[in-house]
Coordinates of C-alpha atoms and ligand atoms in Angstrom, one line a residue:
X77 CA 0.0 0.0 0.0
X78 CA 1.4 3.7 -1.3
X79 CA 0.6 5.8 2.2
X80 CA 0.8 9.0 0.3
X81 CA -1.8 7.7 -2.7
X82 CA -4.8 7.5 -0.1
X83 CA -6.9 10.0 0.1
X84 CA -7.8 11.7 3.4
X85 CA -10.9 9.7 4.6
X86 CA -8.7 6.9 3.6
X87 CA -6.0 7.6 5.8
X88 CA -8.5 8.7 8.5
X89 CA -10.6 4.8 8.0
X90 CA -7.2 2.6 8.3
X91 CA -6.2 4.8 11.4
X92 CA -9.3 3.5 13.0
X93 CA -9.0 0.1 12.3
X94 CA -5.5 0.1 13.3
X95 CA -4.2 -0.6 9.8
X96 CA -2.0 2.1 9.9
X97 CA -0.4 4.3 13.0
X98 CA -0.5 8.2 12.9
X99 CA 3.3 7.8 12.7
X100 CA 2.7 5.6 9.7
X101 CA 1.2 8.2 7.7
X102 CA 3.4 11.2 9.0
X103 CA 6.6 9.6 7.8
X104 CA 5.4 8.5 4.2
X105 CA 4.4 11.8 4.2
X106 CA 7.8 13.8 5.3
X107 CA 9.7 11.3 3.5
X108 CA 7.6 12.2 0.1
X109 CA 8.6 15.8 1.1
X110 CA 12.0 15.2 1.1
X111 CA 11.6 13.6 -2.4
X112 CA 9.9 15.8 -4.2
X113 CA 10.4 19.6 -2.5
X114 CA 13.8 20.1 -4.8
X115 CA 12.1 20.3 -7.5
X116 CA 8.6 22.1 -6.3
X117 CA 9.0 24.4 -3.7
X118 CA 5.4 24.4 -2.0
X119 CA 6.7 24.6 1.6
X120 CA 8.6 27.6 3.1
X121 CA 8.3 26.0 6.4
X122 CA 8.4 22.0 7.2
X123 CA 7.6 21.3 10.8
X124 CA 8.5 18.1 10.9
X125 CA 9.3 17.6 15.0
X126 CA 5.8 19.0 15.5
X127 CA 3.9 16.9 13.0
X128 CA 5.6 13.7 14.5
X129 CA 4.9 14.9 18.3
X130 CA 1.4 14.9 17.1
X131 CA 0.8 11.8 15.4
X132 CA 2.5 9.9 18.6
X133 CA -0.3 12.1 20.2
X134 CA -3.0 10.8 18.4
X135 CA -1.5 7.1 18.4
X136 CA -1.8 7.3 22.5
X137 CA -5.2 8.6 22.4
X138 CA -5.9 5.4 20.4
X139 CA -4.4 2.9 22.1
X140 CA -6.0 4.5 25.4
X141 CA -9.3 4.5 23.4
X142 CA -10.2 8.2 23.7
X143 CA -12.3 9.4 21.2
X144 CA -10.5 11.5 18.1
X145 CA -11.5 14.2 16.3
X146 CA -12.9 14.5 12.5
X147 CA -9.1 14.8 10.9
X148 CA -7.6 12.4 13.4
X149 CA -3.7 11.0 11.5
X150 CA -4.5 13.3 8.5
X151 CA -1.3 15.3 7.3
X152 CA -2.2 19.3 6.2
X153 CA -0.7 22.2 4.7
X154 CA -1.5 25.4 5.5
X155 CA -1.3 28.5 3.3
X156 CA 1.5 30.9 5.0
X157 CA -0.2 33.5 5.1
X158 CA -2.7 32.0 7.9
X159 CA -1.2 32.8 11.3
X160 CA 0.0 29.8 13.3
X161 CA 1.1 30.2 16.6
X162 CA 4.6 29.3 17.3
X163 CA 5.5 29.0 13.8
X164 CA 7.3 31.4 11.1
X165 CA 4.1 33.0 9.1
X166 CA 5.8 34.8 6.4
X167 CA 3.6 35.5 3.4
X168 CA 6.2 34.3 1.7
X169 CA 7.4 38.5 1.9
X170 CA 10.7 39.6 2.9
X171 CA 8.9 41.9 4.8
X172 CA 7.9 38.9 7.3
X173 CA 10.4 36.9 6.5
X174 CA 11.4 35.9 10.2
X175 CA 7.9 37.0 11.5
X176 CA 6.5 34.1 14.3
X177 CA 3.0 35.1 15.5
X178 CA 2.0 35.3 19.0
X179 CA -1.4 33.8 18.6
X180 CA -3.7 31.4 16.8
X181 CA -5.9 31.8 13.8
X182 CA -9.0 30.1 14.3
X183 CA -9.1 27.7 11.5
X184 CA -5.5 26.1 12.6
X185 CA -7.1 26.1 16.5
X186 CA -10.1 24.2 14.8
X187 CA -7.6 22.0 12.6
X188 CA -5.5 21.1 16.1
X189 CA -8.5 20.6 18.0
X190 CA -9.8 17.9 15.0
X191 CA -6.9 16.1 15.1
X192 CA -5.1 16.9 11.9
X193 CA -2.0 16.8 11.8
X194 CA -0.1 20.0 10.3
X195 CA 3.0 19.3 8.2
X196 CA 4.1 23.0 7.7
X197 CA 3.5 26.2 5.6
X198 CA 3.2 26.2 2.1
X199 CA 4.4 28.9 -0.8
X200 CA 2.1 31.3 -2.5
X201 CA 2.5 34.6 -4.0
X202 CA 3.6 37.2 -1.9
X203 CA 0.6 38.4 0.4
X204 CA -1.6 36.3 -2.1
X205 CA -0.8 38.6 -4.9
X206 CA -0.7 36.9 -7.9
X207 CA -1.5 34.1 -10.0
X208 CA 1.8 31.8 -10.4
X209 CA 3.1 31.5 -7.5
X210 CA 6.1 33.1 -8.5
X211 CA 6.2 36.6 -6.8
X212 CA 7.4 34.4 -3.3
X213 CA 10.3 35.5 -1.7
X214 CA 11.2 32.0 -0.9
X215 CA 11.1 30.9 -4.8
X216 CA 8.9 30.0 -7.2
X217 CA 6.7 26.8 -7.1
X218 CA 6.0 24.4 -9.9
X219 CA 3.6 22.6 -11.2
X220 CA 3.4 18.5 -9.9
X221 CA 1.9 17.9 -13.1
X222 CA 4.7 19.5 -15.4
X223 CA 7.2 21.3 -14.1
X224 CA 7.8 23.3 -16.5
X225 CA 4.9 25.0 -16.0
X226 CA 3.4 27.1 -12.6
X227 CA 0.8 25.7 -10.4
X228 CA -1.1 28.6 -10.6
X229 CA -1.3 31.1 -7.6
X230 CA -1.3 32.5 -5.1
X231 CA -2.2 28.9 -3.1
X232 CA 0.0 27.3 -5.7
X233 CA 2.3 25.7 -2.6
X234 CA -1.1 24.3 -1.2
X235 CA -1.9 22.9 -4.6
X236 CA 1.0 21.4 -5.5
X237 CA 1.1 19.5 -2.1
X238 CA -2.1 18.2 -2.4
X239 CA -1.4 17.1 -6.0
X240 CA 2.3 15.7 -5.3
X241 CA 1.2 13.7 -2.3
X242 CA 2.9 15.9 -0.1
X243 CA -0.1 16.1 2.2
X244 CA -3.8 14.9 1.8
X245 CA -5.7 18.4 2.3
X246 CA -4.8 22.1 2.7
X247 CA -5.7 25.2 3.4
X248 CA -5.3 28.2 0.9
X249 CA -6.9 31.7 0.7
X250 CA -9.1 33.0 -2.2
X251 CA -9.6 36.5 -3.0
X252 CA -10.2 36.2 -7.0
X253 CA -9.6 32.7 -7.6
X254 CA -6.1 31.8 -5.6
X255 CA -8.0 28.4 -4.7
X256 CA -10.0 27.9 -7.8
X257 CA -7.5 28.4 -10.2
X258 CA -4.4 26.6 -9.0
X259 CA -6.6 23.9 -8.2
X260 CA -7.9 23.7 -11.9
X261 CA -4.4 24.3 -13.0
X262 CA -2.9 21.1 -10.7
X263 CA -5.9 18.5 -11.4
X264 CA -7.2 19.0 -7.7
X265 CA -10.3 19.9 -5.8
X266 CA -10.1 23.5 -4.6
X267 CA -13.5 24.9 -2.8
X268 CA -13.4 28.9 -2.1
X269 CA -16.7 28.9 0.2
X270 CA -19.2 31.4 1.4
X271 CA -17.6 34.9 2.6
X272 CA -18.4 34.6 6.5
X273 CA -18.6 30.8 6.5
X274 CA -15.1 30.5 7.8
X275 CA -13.4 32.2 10.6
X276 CA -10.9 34.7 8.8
X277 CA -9.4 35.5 12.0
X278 CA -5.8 35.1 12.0
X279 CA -5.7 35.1 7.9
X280 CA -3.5 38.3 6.9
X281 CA -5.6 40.4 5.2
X282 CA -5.0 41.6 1.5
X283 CA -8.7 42.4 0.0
X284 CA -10.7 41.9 3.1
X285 CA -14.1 42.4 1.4
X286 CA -12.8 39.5 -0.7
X287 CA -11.1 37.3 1.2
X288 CA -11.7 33.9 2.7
X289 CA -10.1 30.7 3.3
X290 CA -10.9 27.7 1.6
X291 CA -9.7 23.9 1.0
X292 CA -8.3 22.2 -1.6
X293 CA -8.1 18.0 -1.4
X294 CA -7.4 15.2 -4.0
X295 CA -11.3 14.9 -4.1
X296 CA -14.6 16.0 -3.6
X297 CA -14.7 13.9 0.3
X298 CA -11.7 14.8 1.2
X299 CA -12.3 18.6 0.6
X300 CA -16.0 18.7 2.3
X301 CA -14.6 16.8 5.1
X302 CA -11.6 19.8 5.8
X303 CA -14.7 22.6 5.1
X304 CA -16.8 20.9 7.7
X305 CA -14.0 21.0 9.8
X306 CA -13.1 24.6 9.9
X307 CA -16.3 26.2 8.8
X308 CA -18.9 27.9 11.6
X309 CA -19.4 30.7 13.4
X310 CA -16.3 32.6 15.4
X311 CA -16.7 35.4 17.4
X312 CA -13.5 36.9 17.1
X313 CA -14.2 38.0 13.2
X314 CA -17.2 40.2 12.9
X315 CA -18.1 39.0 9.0
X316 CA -18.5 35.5 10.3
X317 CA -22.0 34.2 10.1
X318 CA -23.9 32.0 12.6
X319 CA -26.0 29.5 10.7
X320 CA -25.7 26.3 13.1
X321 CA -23.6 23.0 12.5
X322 CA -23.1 21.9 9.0
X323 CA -24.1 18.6 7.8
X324 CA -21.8 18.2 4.5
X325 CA -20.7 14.8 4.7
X326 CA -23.8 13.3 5.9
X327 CA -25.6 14.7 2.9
X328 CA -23.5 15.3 -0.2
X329 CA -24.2 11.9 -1.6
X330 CA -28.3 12.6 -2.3
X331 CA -27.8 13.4 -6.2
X332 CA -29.0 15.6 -8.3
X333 CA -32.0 14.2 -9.5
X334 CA -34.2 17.5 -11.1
X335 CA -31.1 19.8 -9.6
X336 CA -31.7 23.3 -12.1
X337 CA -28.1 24.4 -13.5
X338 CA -27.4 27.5 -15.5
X339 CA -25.0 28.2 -18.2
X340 CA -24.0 32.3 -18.4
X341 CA -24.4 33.2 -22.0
X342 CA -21.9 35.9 -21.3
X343 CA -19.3 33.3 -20.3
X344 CA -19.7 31.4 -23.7
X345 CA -18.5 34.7 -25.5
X346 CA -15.3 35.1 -24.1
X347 CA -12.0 34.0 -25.3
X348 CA -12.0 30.2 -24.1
X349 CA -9.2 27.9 -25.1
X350 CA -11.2 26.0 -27.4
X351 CA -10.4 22.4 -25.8
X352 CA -11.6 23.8 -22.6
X353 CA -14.8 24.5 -23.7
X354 CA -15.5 21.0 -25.1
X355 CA -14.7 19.4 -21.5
X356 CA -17.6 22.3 -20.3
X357 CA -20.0 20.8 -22.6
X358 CA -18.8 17.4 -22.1
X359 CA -19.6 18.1 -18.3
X360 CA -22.9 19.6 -19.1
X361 CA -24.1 16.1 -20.8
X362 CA -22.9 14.3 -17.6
X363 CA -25.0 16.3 -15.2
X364 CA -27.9 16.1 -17.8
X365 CA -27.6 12.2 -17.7
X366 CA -27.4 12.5 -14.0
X367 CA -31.1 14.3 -14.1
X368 CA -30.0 18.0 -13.8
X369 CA -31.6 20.4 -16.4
X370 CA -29.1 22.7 -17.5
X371 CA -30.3 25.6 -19.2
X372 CA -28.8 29.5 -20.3
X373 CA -28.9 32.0 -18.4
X374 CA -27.9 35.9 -18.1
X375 CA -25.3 37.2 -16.1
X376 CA -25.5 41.1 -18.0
X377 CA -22.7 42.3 -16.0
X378 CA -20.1 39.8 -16.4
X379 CA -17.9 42.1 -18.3
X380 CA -17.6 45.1 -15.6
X381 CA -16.0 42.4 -13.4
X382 CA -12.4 42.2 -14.1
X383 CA -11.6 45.7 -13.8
X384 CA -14.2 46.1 -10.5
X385 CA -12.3 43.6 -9.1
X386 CA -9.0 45.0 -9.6
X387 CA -10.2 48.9 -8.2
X388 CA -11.6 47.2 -5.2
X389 CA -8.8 44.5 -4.8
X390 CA -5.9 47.3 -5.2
X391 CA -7.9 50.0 -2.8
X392 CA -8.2 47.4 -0.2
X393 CA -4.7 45.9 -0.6
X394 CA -2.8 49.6 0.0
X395 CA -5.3 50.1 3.2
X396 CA -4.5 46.7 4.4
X397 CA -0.7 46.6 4.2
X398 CA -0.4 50.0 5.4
X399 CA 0.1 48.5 8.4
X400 CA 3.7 47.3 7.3
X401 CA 5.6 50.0 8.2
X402 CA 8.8 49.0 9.9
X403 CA 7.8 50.1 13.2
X404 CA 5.4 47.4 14.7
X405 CA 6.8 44.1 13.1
X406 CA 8.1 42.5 10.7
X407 CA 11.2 44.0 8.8
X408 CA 13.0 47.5 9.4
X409 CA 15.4 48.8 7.1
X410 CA 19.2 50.1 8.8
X411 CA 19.8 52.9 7.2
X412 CA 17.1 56.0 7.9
X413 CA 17.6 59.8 9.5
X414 CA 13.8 60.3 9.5
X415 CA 10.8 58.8 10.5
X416 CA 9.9 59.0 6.5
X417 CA 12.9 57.5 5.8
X418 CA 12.0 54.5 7.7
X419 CA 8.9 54.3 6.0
X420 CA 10.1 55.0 2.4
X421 CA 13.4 52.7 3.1
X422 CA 11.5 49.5 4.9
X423 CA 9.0 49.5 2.4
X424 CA 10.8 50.0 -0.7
X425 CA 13.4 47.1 0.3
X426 CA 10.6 44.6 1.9
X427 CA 7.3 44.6 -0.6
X428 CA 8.0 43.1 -4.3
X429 CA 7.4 44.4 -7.1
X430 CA 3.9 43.1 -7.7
X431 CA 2.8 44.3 -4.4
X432 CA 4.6 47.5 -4.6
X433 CA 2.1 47.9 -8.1
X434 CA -1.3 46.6 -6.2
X435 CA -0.2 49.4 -3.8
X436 CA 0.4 52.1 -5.7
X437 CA -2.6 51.5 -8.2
X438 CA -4.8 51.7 -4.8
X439 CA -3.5 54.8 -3.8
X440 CA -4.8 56.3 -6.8
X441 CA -7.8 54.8 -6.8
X442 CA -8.5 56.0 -3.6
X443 CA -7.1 59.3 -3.8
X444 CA -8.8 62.5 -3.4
X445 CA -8.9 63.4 -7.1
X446 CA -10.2 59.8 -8.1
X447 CA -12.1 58.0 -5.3
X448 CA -15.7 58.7 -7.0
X449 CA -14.3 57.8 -10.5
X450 CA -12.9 54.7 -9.5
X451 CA -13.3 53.3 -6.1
X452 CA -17.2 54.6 -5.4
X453 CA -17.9 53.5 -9.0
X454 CA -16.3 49.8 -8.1
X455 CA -18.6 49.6 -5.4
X456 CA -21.3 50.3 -7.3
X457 CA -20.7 48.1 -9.9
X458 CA -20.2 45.6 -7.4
X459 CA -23.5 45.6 -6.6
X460 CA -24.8 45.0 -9.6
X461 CA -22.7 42.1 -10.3
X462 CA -24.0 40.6 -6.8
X463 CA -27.8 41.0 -8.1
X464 CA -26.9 39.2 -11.3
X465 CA -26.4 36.4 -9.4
X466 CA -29.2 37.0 -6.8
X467 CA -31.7 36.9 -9.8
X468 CA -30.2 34.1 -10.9
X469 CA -30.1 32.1 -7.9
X470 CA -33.8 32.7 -7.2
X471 CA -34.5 29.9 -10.5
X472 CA -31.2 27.9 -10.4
X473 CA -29.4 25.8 -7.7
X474 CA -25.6 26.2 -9.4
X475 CA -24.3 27.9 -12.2
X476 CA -21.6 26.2 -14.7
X477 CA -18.1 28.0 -16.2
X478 CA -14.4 26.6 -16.9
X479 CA -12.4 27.8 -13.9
X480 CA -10.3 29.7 -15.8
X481 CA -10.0 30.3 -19.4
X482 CA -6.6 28.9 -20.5
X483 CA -4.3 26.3 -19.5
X484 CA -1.4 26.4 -16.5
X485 CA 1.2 28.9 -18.0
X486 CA 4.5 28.2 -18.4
X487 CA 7.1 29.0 -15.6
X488 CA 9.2 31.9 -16.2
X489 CA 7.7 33.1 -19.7
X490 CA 3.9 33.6 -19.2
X491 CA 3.8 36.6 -16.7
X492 CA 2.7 39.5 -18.4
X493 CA 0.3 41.1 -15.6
X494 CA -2.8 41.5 -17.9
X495 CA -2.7 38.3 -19.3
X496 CA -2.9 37.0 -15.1
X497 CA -6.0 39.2 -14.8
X498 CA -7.6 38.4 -17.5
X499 CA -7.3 34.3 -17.1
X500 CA -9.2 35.5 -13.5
X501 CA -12.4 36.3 -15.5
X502 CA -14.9 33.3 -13.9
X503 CA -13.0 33.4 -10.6
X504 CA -13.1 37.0 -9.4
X505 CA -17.2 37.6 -9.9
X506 CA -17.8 34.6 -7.5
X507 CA -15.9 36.9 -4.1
X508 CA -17.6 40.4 -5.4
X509 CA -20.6 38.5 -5.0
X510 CA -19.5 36.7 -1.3
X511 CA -20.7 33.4 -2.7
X512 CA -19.1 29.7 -3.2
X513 CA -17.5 28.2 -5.8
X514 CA -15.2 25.0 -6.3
X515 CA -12.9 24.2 -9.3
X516 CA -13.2 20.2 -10.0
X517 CA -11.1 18.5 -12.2
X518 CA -12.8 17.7 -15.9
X519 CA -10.6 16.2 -18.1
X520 CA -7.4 16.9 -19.3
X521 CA -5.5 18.4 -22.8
X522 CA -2.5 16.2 -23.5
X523 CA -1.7 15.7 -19.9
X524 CA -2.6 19.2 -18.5
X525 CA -5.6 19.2 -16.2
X526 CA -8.8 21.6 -16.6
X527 CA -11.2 22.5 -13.9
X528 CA -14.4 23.0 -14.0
X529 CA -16.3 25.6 -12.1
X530 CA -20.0 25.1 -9.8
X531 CA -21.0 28.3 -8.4
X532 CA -23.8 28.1 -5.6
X533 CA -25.2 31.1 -4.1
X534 CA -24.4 32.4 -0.5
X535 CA -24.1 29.0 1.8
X536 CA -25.2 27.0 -1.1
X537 CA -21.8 24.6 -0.5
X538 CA -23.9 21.8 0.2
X539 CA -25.5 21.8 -3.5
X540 CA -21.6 22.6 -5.0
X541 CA -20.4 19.5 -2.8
X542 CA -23.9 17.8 -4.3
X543 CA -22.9 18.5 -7.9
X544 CA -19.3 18.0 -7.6
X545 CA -19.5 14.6 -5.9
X546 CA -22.0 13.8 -8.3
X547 CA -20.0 14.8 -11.2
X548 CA -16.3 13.5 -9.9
X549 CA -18.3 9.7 -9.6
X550 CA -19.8 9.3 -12.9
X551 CA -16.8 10.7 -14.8
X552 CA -14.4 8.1 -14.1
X553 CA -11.5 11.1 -13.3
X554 CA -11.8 11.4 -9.6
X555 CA -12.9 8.6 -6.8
X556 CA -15.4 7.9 -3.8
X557 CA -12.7 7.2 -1.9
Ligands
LIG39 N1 -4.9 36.5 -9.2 C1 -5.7 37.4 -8.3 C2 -4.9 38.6 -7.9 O1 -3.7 38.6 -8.2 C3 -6.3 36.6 -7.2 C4 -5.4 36.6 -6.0 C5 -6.1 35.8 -4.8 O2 -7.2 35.3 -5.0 N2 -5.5 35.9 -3.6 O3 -5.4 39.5 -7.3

């Protein structure tokens, strides 16, 4: 038996019945990281003392018969740019480059107090700026599937684990696809869910109107089991919502017998590789034969959404890492006369140069001279995009799109900065909107993966789990493992 080829619940069933020890798993697990991290990069931190410390943990509480908790001997990557207590949290930015928090985020308390077991932090884009995975001050990530191409970003070291074996599930952050699209871009499951579904206390804010922390797993289980984990109500973040205990794996498995699907007619006119739209129509004919009715709908607004996104994203992303300033943590340039000098110096040496745009674009947005042109009219326009989808979700249960447009790009050639924002066109409407999404794997083009996108409305994740689990079963590329 190949450890590191079983998927989470897998893993989790064999612990039980004592076919494998927490140790077990741990150690196939390091020892695959060891293998393969030369060549990928998707950790900046291994904590490989810790990990084993817990797994003996969990085998005592076994062998003493206390009960364990829902991710009990399951090894996890976490995004680093989720704040873990004890443990570098760098953002993969010079400018926390040596940064250990002094606290917990609420999805790593809820991970330890399941049982999981945490293997370390994984690479992303610095902040979660980006869409490669390349902008990390640690190095660049590649893609498990071919390396001469990028994972996608900015969760593309949480990606790659999942993909490479590295670990069964992780955690990522999604702010305009930085699940979603890495996901579709590695062959995985990646789910971005509901804004205020999951605690986002203790993840380091870029777009906070548009963040949230999601999942990605090696299938449609595996993922649902890590979102029921960490999802609920927490009072330390204000935009977290209270709507009881969730029930996913209990009830993903009903079908989707006379489930209603819509198709944006908006999404069929942009510029789709054309393979990837076969597989979308492909997809459609599986969820027909599984008793859904698919039919078109209108989303009018679909083409304001890229550049609301990127006024709101950038406004929110120079408020937000305002806060970096040399003085209360993190990095400090040496040489400075002035207090501005500090600034000016700590700044200009610590952010990258994608940050350093993001930043400077949102101060213009949101400067005197400009706020009502741009920033007040993003808002705006965001609210129009929501009611598309409000309208829309009052006939339909999900909505159907690729994940992204084109395939992964290649590592060091494709990086031209509109090119990244456009391929985030079916990605970024889905957190203007605060609703769920997950990328599933569809198929493949020569051997590069393509994702598929269900969209539910806000806390619809039990009809995306619904879809996807039907989907992943009855097209022979994923498992009911
Ligand atoms: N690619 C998008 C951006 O660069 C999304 C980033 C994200 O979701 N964190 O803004």
């Amino acid at each position: 038996m190949d450890i590191i080829e079983l998927s989470a619940m897998e893993m989790k069933t064999k612990l039980k019945n004592r076919e494998l020890s927490a140790r077990d798993i741990v150690e196939a697990h390091l020892e695959r990281i060891e293998e393969r991290e030369g060549e990928l990069n998707a950790f900046i931190t291994v904590t490989e003392e810790k990990a084993l410390e817990i797994a003996d943990k969990i085998d005592r509480k076994m062998k003493d018969k206390e009960e364990l908790g829902i991710l009990a001997g399951i090894p996890i990557g976490i995004k680093d740019n989720i704040i873990t207590y004890g443990i570098k949290t760098t953002c993969a930015s010079r400018m926390l480059k040596d940064f250990i928090p002094p606290y917990e985020s609420t999805v790593v308390e809820r991970v330890i107090e399941e049982d999981g077991i945490i293997l370390g932090k994984t690479n992303l884009d610095e902040f979660a700026i980006g869409s490669l995975t390349d902008t990390s001050y640690f190095g660049a990530t590649r893609n498990p599937v071919d390396l001469d191409r990028s994972p996608g970003g900015s969760s593309g070291g949480s990606t790659a684990a999942v993909k490479a074996g590295e670990v069964a599930i992780s955690l990522g952050s999604d702010t305009g696809g930085s699940i979603r699209q890495p996901a579709s871009y590695c062959g995985v499951v990646g789910i971005k869910p509901t804004y205020g579904l999951i605690s986002r206390y203790g993840l380091v804010a870029v777009a906070n109107s548009l963040d949230q922390i999601g999942v990605s797993g090696r299938n449609v289980l595996d993922a649902a089991l890590m979102l029921e984990a960490i999802a609920g109500y927490d009072k330390k973040d204000s935009t977290s919502v209270d709507m009881g205990p969730v029930n996913y794996l209990e009830n993903l498995k009903e079908g989707i017998e006379g489930m209603k699907i819509g198709l944006p007619k908006e999404y069929m006119n942009i510029d789709i590789e054309p393979g990837i739209k076969d597989k979308l129509m492909k997809a459609i004919k599986i969820f027909e034969s599984l008793g859904a009715k698919v039919e078109e709908i209108s989303l009018p607004n679909t083409e304001w959404a890229l550049s609301t996104y990127y006024v709101i994203a950038a406004s929110e992303i120079t408020s937000n890492l305002s806060r970096f300033d040399g003085i209360r943590y993190g990095y400090r340039a040496k040489e400075y006369e002035t207090l501005d000098e500090l600034y000016i110096n700590t700044r200009t040496k610590a952010f990258g140069r994608e940050v350093k745009r993001r930043i400077l674009a949102g101060t213009y947005f949101l400067s005197n001279k400009h706020v009502e042109e741009y920033y007040k009219k993003a808002l705006r326009m965001r609210t129009l995009i929501k009611e598309d989808f409000d309208k829309a979700f009052e006939k339909y249960d999900i909505i159907l799109s690729p994940t992204t447009p084109n395939l992964p790009f290649k590592q060091n050639v494709d990086n031209d900065p509109f090119i990244m924002a456009k391929s985030d066109i079916f990605t970024v409407p889905v957190n203007l909107a605060g609703i769920c999404a997950m990328s599933i794997p569809c198929g493949h083009i020569g051997k590069l993966p393509v994702g598929l996108q269900i969209i539910g409305d806000r806390f619809g994740e039990l009809n995306i789990l619904k879809a996807g689990y039907a989907f992943e079963r009855h097209s022979s590329i994923g498992g009911d493992k």
